[in-house]
Amino acid sequence: EGVEWLERALSIEAMDQDEQPRTPHRAKIRGKALNASGSLMVMNHEFGRATARLKESLALFTELGPAGKQGMAYALLRLASEPSAGEKAKSMLEQSLTLFREIGDKFGTAETLMQLSGVAQKDDYRQAVLFAEEKLALSREIGDQDGIAAALGGLADLALSRDDYQRAIPLFEESLATFRKVKNLAAISISLGSFGDVFFWQGNYGQAAKTYEEALAFVQELGYRFHIAFYFYSLGILAWFQGEYSQAIRQVSSSHPIFRDIG
């Protein structure tokens, strides 16, 4: 729905402009709308559409010079989260971080640190932890409860990647409790999925199934197609591990057409 409203606004603005040069004020407004629409598309895994919007946003803000630094930083941050970014993701995030620090945008800095943590996790675990810890500290400083919960979840994921369940579980619990407090339903569903992974790898299949099912119910209500498919797939793998092959086939088959349609 958010994308639909923004796309209508962008279309009207383009018709109203009618190929005339934009004033800096109008360029800034259009750049923000493009950034917002592209960000929502990224969240919904519509990466092809998102790239076009975010690149146009980046171009508009770049033309604005110093006045466009914040917009550039957010566009780079979102572009870096797309799969097509590949090896360029790290450099885009570093550019974004530099811009956010220059203008003193602590929220943007914290968001970028979280993504840098994910990139670093592949080959530098300690650096990934440091990025996530700095994200947590900044989020606490500015009172961003969503950011605090996300950082805790990131640290929990890092602990889980090292099979450190003793550290991962309390971090997941605190993250999930904080997301519940601010009623962030999308984040609750993703946190539940990660929590389900903890139970899965511990061999607690009953609790894993219950947690994945709760996560699935959330995303079905929200219409997050990628995560709907992902949790069907997770439940299918869980059934396969337990030798329940007909159920496994049914669950994985439910995920397949959605993944294919998303691309």
C-alpha positions as a printed Julia matrix, in Angstrom:
263×3 Matrix{Float64}:
  0.0     0.0     0.0
  2.85    2.36    0.85
  4.48    1.74   -2.52
  1.17    2.34   -4.3
  0.66    5.76   -2.68
  4.25    6.84   -3.32
  4.21    5.69   -6.94
  1.02    7.66   -7.57
  2.63   10.75   -6.04
  5.79   10.31   -8.13
  3.75    9.93  -11.31
  1.74   13.09  -10.59
  4.91   15.04   -9.78
  6.53   13.97  -13.06
  3.47   15.01  -15.1
  3.25   18.32  -13.23
  6.95   19.02  -13.84
  6.52   18.41  -17.59
 10.27   18.23  -18.36
 10.99   21.64  -16.81
 14.12   21.95  -14.63
 13.35   21.15  -10.99
 14.06   23.62   -8.25
 16.35   22.25   -5.49
 13.33   22.12   -3.16
 11.3    19.98   -5.58
 14.3    17.8    -6.38
 14.69   17.13   -2.65
 11.02   16.18   -2.24
 11.1    13.86   -5.27
 14.37   12.34   -4.07
 12.83   11.56   -0.67
  9.76    9.97   -2.28
 11.95    7.85   -4.55
 14.02    6.78   -1.55
 10.92    5.86    0.44
  9.34    3.9    -2.4
 12.61    2.11   -3.18
 13.13    1.27    0.49
  9.67   -0.3     0.77
 10.32   -2.29   -2.42
 13.57   -3.6    -0.91
 11.67   -4.63    2.23
  9.22   -6.52    0.02
 12.04   -8.11   -2.04
 11.03   -6.26   -5.25
 14.67   -5.58   -6.04
 14.36   -4.85   -9.76
 11.89   -2.02   -9.25
 13.77   -0.77   -6.19
 17.07   -0.32   -8.06
 15.58    2.08  -10.6
 13.95    4.2    -7.89
 17.01    4.34   -5.64
 19.41    5.16   -8.48
 17.19    8.06   -9.57
 17.08    9.26   -5.97
 20.86    9.05   -5.67
 21.31   11.05   -8.89
 18.94   13.81   -7.73
 20.62   14.15   -4.33
 24.12   14.05   -5.86
 23.2    17.02   -8.07
 22.17   18.96   -4.96
 25.75   18.8    -3.61
 26.22   19.3     0.15
 22.46   19.83    0.61
 21.87   16.32   -0.72
 24.27   14.41    1.55
 21.59   12.86    3.75
 19.53   11.71    0.76
 22.64   10.27   -0.9
 23.5     8.37    2.28
 20.05    6.77    2.53
 19.97    5.86   -1.17
 23.39    4.2    -0.91
 22.31    2.37    2.25
 19.26    0.86    0.5
 21.11    0.09   -2.75
 23.73   -1.81   -0.75
 21.05   -4.13    0.65
 20.05   -5.42   -2.79
 21.48   -8.76   -3.97
 22.66   -7.12   -7.22
 25.02   -4.9    -5.2
 27.38   -7.88   -4.77
 30.95   -6.86   -4.02
 30.01   -3.16   -4.28
 27.83   -3.37   -1.16
 30.69   -2.81    1.27
 32.02    0.29   -0.51
 28.49    1.75   -0.81
 27.93    1.21    2.91
 31.29    2.81    3.74
 30.34    5.85    1.62
 26.97    5.98    3.35
 28.57    5.76    6.81
 31.0     8.59    6.0
 28.14   10.83    4.85
 25.99   10.07    7.89
 28.88   10.77   10.27
 29.65   14.06    8.46
 26.12   15.39    8.94
 25.69   13.91   12.43
 22.78   11.63   11.54
 23.0     9.06   14.35
 19.97    7.07   13.22
 21.4     6.67    9.7
 24.82    5.84   11.14
 23.3     3.1    13.3
 21.35    1.63   10.36
 24.48    1.52    8.23
 26.53   -0.11   10.99
 23.94   -2.9    11.17
 24.3    -3.65    7.47
 28.09   -3.45    7.67
 27.9    -6.04   10.45
 26.07   -8.38    8.08
 28.69   -7.88    5.37
 31.59   -8.37    7.8
 30.09  -11.59    9.18
 31.26  -13.48    6.08
 34.96  -13.1     6.8
 35.54  -11.04    9.96
 33.38  -12.21   12.86
 34.99   -9.91   15.43
 34.45   -6.83   13.26
 30.84   -7.86   12.68
 30.32   -7.97   16.47
 31.95   -4.54   16.9
 29.68   -2.99   14.25
 26.59   -4.5    15.9
 27.7    -3.35   19.37
 28.24    0.21   18.09
 24.79    0.07   16.47
 23.33   -0.99   19.83
 25.11    1.81   21.71
 23.96    4.48   19.23
 20.37    3.2    19.24
 20.31    3.35   23.03
 21.77    6.87   22.94
 18.97    8.17   20.69
 16.24    6.06   22.33
 15.4     4.07   19.19
 13.66    0.96   20.54
 13.4    -0.65   17.09
 17.11   -0.09   16.58
 17.93   -1.55   20.0
 15.89   -4.66   19.21
 17.48   -5.01   15.77
 21.0    -4.74   17.2
 20.22   -7.34   19.87
 18.85   -9.63   17.16
 21.98   -9.08   15.07
 24.21  -10.0    17.98
 22.03  -13.07   18.6
 22.39  -14.13   14.96
 26.16  -13.76   15.23
 26.21  -15.91   18.38
 24.01  -18.49   16.64
 26.46  -18.65   13.72
 29.05  -19.85   16.26
 26.61  -22.34   17.87
 26.76  -20.24   21.04
 23.18  -20.94   22.16
 23.83  -19.8    25.72
 24.55  -16.28   24.42
 22.09  -16.32   21.5
 18.91  -17.26   23.4
 18.81  -14.37   25.94
 19.69  -11.9    23.17
 16.84  -13.21   20.99
 14.49  -13.06   23.98
 15.36   -9.43   24.73
 15.15   -8.48   21.05
 11.75  -10.12   20.63
 10.38   -8.57   23.84
 11.45   -5.11   22.66
  9.85   -5.56   19.23
  6.65   -6.73   20.96
  6.72   -3.64   23.18
  6.72   -1.3    20.16
  4.33   -3.59   18.22
  6.63   -3.98   15.2
  4.78   -6.95   13.68
  7.14   -7.43   10.74
 10.19   -7.52   12.99
  8.42   -9.81   15.46
  7.83  -12.33   12.66
 11.47  -12.23   11.52
 12.7   -12.53   15.13
 10.45  -15.54   15.66
 11.96  -17.12   12.55
 15.46  -16.66   13.95
 14.32  -18.04   17.31
 12.89  -21.04   15.46
 16.34  -21.63   13.97
 17.81  -21.83   17.49
 15.34  -24.57   18.46
 15.91  -26.32   15.12
 19.68  -26.56   15.53
 19.26  -27.67   19.14
 17.08  -30.54   17.89
 13.97  -29.22   19.65
 11.79  -29.78   16.57
  8.44  -29.4    18.34
  9.29  -25.94   19.64
 10.86  -24.99   16.29
  7.65  -25.93   14.45
  5.51  -23.95   16.89
  7.75  -20.88   16.49
  7.89  -21.06   12.67
  4.08  -21.41   12.58
  3.65  -18.31   14.74
  6.05  -16.41   12.47
  4.14  -17.61    9.39
  0.84  -16.4    10.84
  2.3   -12.89   11.29
  3.66  -12.59    7.74
  0.48  -14.01    6.2
 -1.45  -11.24    7.94
  1.06   -8.65    6.7
  1.31  -10.06    3.17
  5.13  -10.38    3.17
  5.37  -12.86    0.32
  9.09  -13.67    0.62
  8.79  -14.52    4.31
  5.58  -16.48    3.75
  7.5   -18.67    1.3
 10.54  -18.81    3.58
  8.58  -20.09    6.58
  6.71  -22.66    4.48
 10.15  -23.84    3.32
 11.49  -23.88    6.9
  8.53  -25.97    8.07
  9.11  -28.32    5.13
 12.77  -28.84    6.01
 11.77  -29.39    9.63
  9.28  -32.09    8.56
 11.95  -33.7     6.34
 14.38  -33.9     9.28
 11.71  -35.78   11.22
 10.98  -38.22    8.39
  7.52  -36.73    7.68
  8.1   -36.71    3.93
  4.57  -36.11    2.64
  4.22  -33.08    4.91
  7.68  -31.89    3.85
  6.71  -32.08    0.17
  3.46  -30.21    0.85
  5.17  -27.37    2.73
  8.07  -26.93    0.32
  5.64  -27.07   -2.61
  3.74  -24.17   -1.04
  6.91  -22.06   -1.02
  8.13  -22.87   -4.52
  5.67  -20.87   -6.69
  6.06  -17.8    -4.46
  9.87  -17.89   -4.72
  9.59  -18.39   -8.5
  7.17  -15.47   -8.85
  9.37  -13.14   -6.79
 12.4   -14.2    -8.79
